């Protein structure tokens, strides 16, 4: 979320809900980007805004958050991609970008893992994530959602209408939501 300090802080991973097994699950990346000196910090400050915008615009990107930590030389990141192909496409785009070419000397301390979606009732805390998923004018609550580390990727309204993130359509999420909602 954006805060008064002007930074975008990554949400914490949300472990709640019933796991939804997928053969080709989303990929999450968490970790740190570490600048060794002021020149590297200036490179990060110059290039990260465009890199973040380009990453978030990728069709397989579900979340891309990076923010400076209390130590301005250290950036924390939290990324989630629809699957390994979407993550590979992100890496290829990044390698060819100004960020990828000019930030190679920065230390990267990342952990990559598969992130299974989870199904649970939506809460008020999901409102911002749901607003990015749902068409304008849709009432997000009450509902059942599928989320990946707190990012809503699917919404099942009380009337049984499912909205699925475009990158995750036709992968069984709508059916799992409907099965979960059945009495």
PDB file of C-alpha atoms in Angstrom, residues 16-159:
ATOM      1  CA  UNK A  16      -5.187 -18.171   5.390  1.00  0.00           C
ATOM      2  CA  UNK A  17      -7.680 -20.309   3.524  1.00  0.00           C
ATOM      3  CA  UNK A  18      -7.969 -23.777   2.057  1.00  0.00           C
ATOM      4  CA  UNK A  19      -5.095 -24.661  -0.297  1.00  0.00           C
ATOM      5  CA  UNK A  20      -5.966 -25.148  -3.952  1.00  0.00           C
ATOM      6  CA  UNK A  21      -3.496 -27.535  -5.577  1.00  0.00           C
ATOM      7  CA  UNK A  22      -2.461 -26.576  -9.104  1.00  0.00           C
ATOM      8  CA  UNK A  23      -0.260 -28.531 -11.467  1.00  0.00           C
ATOM      9  CA  UNK A  24       1.405 -25.311 -12.629  1.00  0.00           C
ATOM     10  CA  UNK A  25       1.212 -23.015  -9.573  1.00  0.00           C
ATOM     11  CA  UNK A  26       2.091 -19.349  -9.314  1.00  0.00           C
ATOM     12  CA  UNK A  27       5.707 -18.426  -8.595  1.00  0.00           C
ATOM     13  CA  UNK A  28       6.591 -16.064  -5.742  1.00  0.00           C
ATOM     14  CA  UNK A  29       9.870 -14.276  -5.223  1.00  0.00           C
ATOM     15  CA  UNK A  30      10.772 -12.573  -1.933  1.00  0.00           C
ATOM     16  CA  UNK A  31      13.997 -11.026  -0.814  1.00  0.00           C
ATOM     17  CA  UNK A  32      16.310  -8.075  -0.880  1.00  0.00           C
ATOM     18  CA  UNK A  33      18.168  -5.944  -3.378  1.00  0.00           C
ATOM     19  CA  UNK A  34      21.303  -4.486  -1.789  1.00  0.00           C
ATOM     20  CA  UNK A  35      23.228  -1.436  -2.986  1.00  0.00           C
ATOM     21  CA  UNK A  36      26.948  -1.415  -2.138  1.00  0.00           C
ATOM     22  CA  UNK A  37      27.490   2.313  -2.631  1.00  0.00           C
ATOM     23  CA  UNK A  38      25.838   5.608  -3.568  1.00  0.00           C
ATOM     24  CA  UNK A  39      26.321   5.003  -7.299  1.00  0.00           C
ATOM     25  CA  UNK A  40      24.291   1.787  -7.062  1.00  0.00           C
ATOM     26  CA  UNK A  41      21.660   3.555  -4.950  1.00  0.00           C
ATOM     27  CA  UNK A  42      21.364   6.285  -7.580  1.00  0.00           C
ATOM     28  CA  UNK A  43      20.963   3.634 -10.293  1.00  0.00           C
ATOM     29  CA  UNK A  44      18.163   2.016  -8.284  1.00  0.00           C
ATOM     30  CA  UNK A  45      16.428   5.336  -7.641  1.00  0.00           C
ATOM     31  CA  UNK A  46      16.671   6.289 -11.324  1.00  0.00           C
ATOM     32  CA  UNK A  47      15.604   3.007 -12.907  1.00  0.00           C
ATOM     33  CA  UNK A  48      13.312   1.222 -10.473  1.00  0.00           C
ATOM     34  CA  UNK A  49      10.168   3.308 -11.130  1.00  0.00           C
ATOM     35  CA  UNK A  50      10.158   2.340 -14.830  1.00  0.00           C
ATOM     36  CA  UNK A  51      11.115  -1.263 -14.025  1.00  0.00           C
ATOM     37  CA  UNK A  52       8.281  -1.574 -11.502  1.00  0.00           C
ATOM     38  CA  UNK A  53       5.748  -0.083 -13.938  1.00  0.00           C
ATOM     39  CA  UNK A  54       6.877  -2.386 -16.772  1.00  0.00           C
ATOM     40  CA  UNK A  55       6.820  -5.428 -14.473  1.00  0.00           C
ATOM     41  CA  UNK A  56       3.328  -4.678 -13.171  1.00  0.00           C
ATOM     42  CA  UNK A  57       2.108  -4.300 -16.780  1.00  0.00           C
ATOM     43  CA  UNK A  58       3.232  -7.828 -17.711  1.00  0.00           C
ATOM     44  CA  UNK A  59       0.183 -10.055 -18.297  1.00  0.00           C
ATOM     45  CA  UNK A  60       1.459 -12.773 -15.925  1.00  0.00           C
ATOM     46  CA  UNK A  61       2.382 -10.438 -13.058  1.00  0.00           C
ATOM     47  CA  UNK A  62       0.054 -10.782 -10.079  1.00  0.00           C
ATOM     48  CA  UNK A  63       2.093  -8.602  -7.698  1.00  0.00           C
ATOM     49  CA  UNK A  64       5.322  -6.660  -7.981  1.00  0.00           C
ATOM     50  CA  UNK A  65       6.236  -4.639  -4.893  1.00  0.00           C
ATOM     51  CA  UNK A  66       9.615  -3.183  -4.024  1.00  0.00           C
ATOM     52  CA  UNK A  67      10.397  -0.638  -1.324  1.00  0.00           C
ATOM     53  CA  UNK A  68      13.394   0.734   0.491  1.00  0.00           C
ATOM     54  CA  UNK A  69      13.840  -0.731   3.944  1.00  0.00           C
ATOM     55  CA  UNK A  70      14.888   1.269   6.993  1.00  0.00           C
ATOM     56  CA  UNK A  71      18.376   1.040   5.506  1.00  0.00           C
ATOM     57  CA  UNK A  72      18.142   3.096   2.276  1.00  0.00           C
ATOM     58  CA  UNK A  73      20.763   0.853   0.665  1.00  0.00           C
ATOM     59  CA  UNK A  74      18.496  -2.199   1.037  1.00  0.00           C
ATOM     60  CA  UNK A  75      15.266  -2.725  -0.888  1.00  0.00           C
ATOM     61  CA  UNK A  76      12.732  -5.428  -0.027  1.00  0.00           C
ATOM     62  CA  UNK A  77      10.704  -7.078  -2.724  1.00  0.00           C
ATOM     63  CA  UNK A  78       7.704  -9.320  -3.082  1.00  0.00           C
ATOM     64  CA  UNK A  79       6.696 -10.584  -6.505  1.00  0.00           C
ATOM     65  CA  UNK A  80       4.106 -13.111  -7.644  1.00  0.00           C
ATOM     66  CA  UNK A  81       3.732 -14.404 -11.196  1.00  0.00           C
ATOM     67  CA  UNK A  82       0.982 -16.597 -12.660  1.00  0.00           C
ATOM     68  CA  UNK A  83       3.351 -19.512 -13.305  1.00  0.00           C
ATOM     69  CA  UNK A  84       6.931 -20.390 -14.230  1.00  0.00           C
ATOM     70  CA  UNK A  85       6.385 -19.287 -17.855  1.00  0.00           C
ATOM     71  CA  UNK A  86       5.227 -15.844 -16.712  1.00  0.00           C
ATOM     72  CA  UNK A  87       8.240 -15.598 -14.405  1.00  0.00           C
ATOM     73  CA  UNK A  88      10.583 -16.623 -17.259  1.00  0.00           C
ATOM     74  CA  UNK A  89       9.003 -13.959 -19.502  1.00  0.00           C
ATOM     75  CA  UNK A  90       9.573 -11.399 -16.735  1.00  0.00           C
ATOM     76  CA  UNK A  91      13.218 -12.412 -16.417  1.00  0.00           C
ATOM     77  CA  UNK A  92      13.731 -12.159 -20.190  1.00  0.00           C
ATOM     78  CA  UNK A  93      12.106  -8.707 -20.353  1.00  0.00           C
ATOM     79  CA  UNK A  94      14.122  -7.575 -17.355  1.00  0.00           C
ATOM     80  CA  UNK A  95      17.438  -8.769 -18.809  1.00  0.00           C
ATOM     81  CA  UNK A  96      16.872  -6.700 -21.946  1.00  0.00           C
ATOM     82  CA  UNK A  97      15.749  -3.571 -20.060  1.00  0.00           C
ATOM     83  CA  UNK A  98      17.850  -0.609 -18.888  1.00  0.00           C
ATOM     84  CA  UNK A  99      17.298  -1.866 -15.323  1.00  0.00           C
ATOM     85  CA  UNK A 100      18.594  -5.330 -16.193  1.00  0.00           C
ATOM     86  CA  UNK A 101      21.617  -3.985 -18.022  1.00  0.00           C
ATOM     87  CA  UNK A 102      22.632  -1.316 -15.509  1.00  0.00           C
ATOM     88  CA  UNK A 103      21.819  -3.006 -12.176  1.00  0.00           C
ATOM     89  CA  UNK A 104      23.867  -6.178 -12.568  1.00  0.00           C
ATOM     90  CA  UNK A 105      26.343  -5.172  -9.849  1.00  0.00           C
ATOM     91  CA  UNK A 106      23.642  -4.858  -7.162  1.00  0.00           C
ATOM     92  CA  UNK A 107      23.492  -7.787  -4.750  1.00  0.00           C
ATOM     93  CA  UNK A 108      20.332  -9.867  -5.060  1.00  0.00           C
ATOM     94  CA  UNK A 109      19.252 -12.008  -2.122  1.00  0.00           C
ATOM     95  CA  UNK A 110      16.014 -13.642  -3.286  1.00  0.00           C
ATOM     96  CA  UNK A 111      14.001 -16.730  -2.433  1.00  0.00           C
ATOM     97  CA  UNK A 112      11.819 -18.214  -5.165  1.00  0.00           C
ATOM     98  CA  UNK A 113       9.041 -20.702  -4.388  1.00  0.00           C
ATOM     99  CA  UNK A 114       5.783 -22.099  -5.689  1.00  0.00           C
ATOM    100  CA  UNK A 115       2.781 -20.336  -4.159  1.00  0.00           C
ATOM    101  CA  UNK A 116      -0.438 -22.346  -4.097  1.00  0.00           C
ATOM    102  CA  UNK A 117      -3.662 -20.311  -4.244  1.00  0.00           C
ATOM    103  CA  UNK A 118      -5.936 -20.502  -1.202  1.00  0.00           C
ATOM    104  CA  UNK A 119      -9.707 -20.173  -0.962  1.00  0.00           C
ATOM    105  CA  UNK A 120     -11.423 -18.241   1.829  1.00  0.00           C
ATOM    106  CA  UNK A 121     -14.186 -15.709   2.444  1.00  0.00           C
ATOM    107  CA  UNK A 122     -13.264 -12.203   1.358  1.00  0.00           C
ATOM    108  CA  UNK A 123     -12.649  -9.631   4.081  1.00  0.00           C
ATOM    109  CA  UNK A 124     -12.575  -5.858   4.114  1.00  0.00           C
ATOM    110  CA  UNK A 125      -8.774  -6.105   3.938  1.00  0.00           C
ATOM    111  CA  UNK A 126      -9.165  -7.620   0.438  1.00  0.00           C
ATOM    112  CA  UNK A 127     -10.983  -4.559  -0.955  1.00  0.00           C
ATOM    113  CA  UNK A 128      -7.967  -2.975  -2.687  1.00  0.00           C
ATOM    114  CA  UNK A 129      -6.819  -6.256  -4.200  1.00  0.00           C
ATOM    115  CA  UNK A 130     -10.364  -7.044  -5.358  1.00  0.00           C
ATOM    116  CA  UNK A 131     -10.805  -3.609  -6.942  1.00  0.00           C
ATOM    117  CA  UNK A 132      -7.954  -4.441  -9.324  1.00  0.00           C
ATOM    118  CA  UNK A 133      -9.610  -7.751 -10.252  1.00  0.00           C
ATOM    119  CA  UNK A 134     -13.288  -6.851 -10.555  1.00  0.00           C
ATOM    120  CA  UNK A 135     -15.097  -4.730 -13.137  1.00  0.00           C
ATOM    121  CA  UNK A 136     -16.043  -1.236 -11.965  1.00  0.00           C
ATOM    122  CA  UNK A 137     -19.289  -1.177 -10.019  1.00  0.00           C
ATOM    123  CA  UNK A 138     -18.984  -4.768  -8.777  1.00  0.00           C
ATOM    124  CA  UNK A 139     -19.728  -5.225  -5.103  1.00  0.00           C
ATOM    125  CA  UNK A 140     -16.764  -7.226  -3.770  1.00  0.00           C
ATOM    126  CA  UNK A 141     -18.321  -8.398  -0.487  1.00  0.00           C
ATOM    127  CA  UNK A 142     -19.664 -10.818   0.586  1.00  0.00           C
ATOM    128  CA  UNK A 143     -17.786 -13.232  -1.568  1.00  0.00           C
ATOM    129  CA  UNK A 144     -15.479 -16.181  -1.686  1.00  0.00           C
ATOM    130  CA  UNK A 145     -12.026 -15.497  -3.088  1.00  0.00           C
ATOM    131  CA  UNK A 146      -8.956 -17.340  -4.216  1.00  0.00           C
ATOM    132  CA  UNK A 147      -5.771 -15.516  -3.309  1.00  0.00           C
ATOM    133  CA  UNK A 148      -2.066 -16.008  -3.765  1.00  0.00           C
ATOM    134  CA  UNK A 149      -0.169 -14.632  -0.782  1.00  0.00           C
ATOM    135  CA  UNK A 150      -2.898 -12.067  -0.159  1.00  0.00           C
ATOM    136  CA  UNK A 151      -3.443 -11.033  -3.793  1.00  0.00           C
ATOM    137  CA  UNK A 152      -7.008 -11.771  -4.891  1.00  0.00           C
ATOM    138  CA  UNK A 153      -6.866 -13.757  -8.135  1.00  0.00           C
ATOM    139  CA  UNK A 154     -10.488 -14.937  -8.242  1.00  0.00           C
ATOM    140  CA  UNK A 155     -13.832 -13.805  -6.850  1.00  0.00           C
ATOM    141  CA  UNK A 156     -17.070 -15.778  -6.520  1.00  0.00           C
ATOM    142  CA  UNK A 157     -20.086 -13.581  -5.859  1.00  0.00           C
ATOM    143  CA  UNK A 158     -23.037 -14.805  -3.784  1.00  0.00           C
ATOM    144  CA  UNK A 159     -24.975 -15.192  -7.063  1.00  0.00           C
TER     145      UNK A 159
END
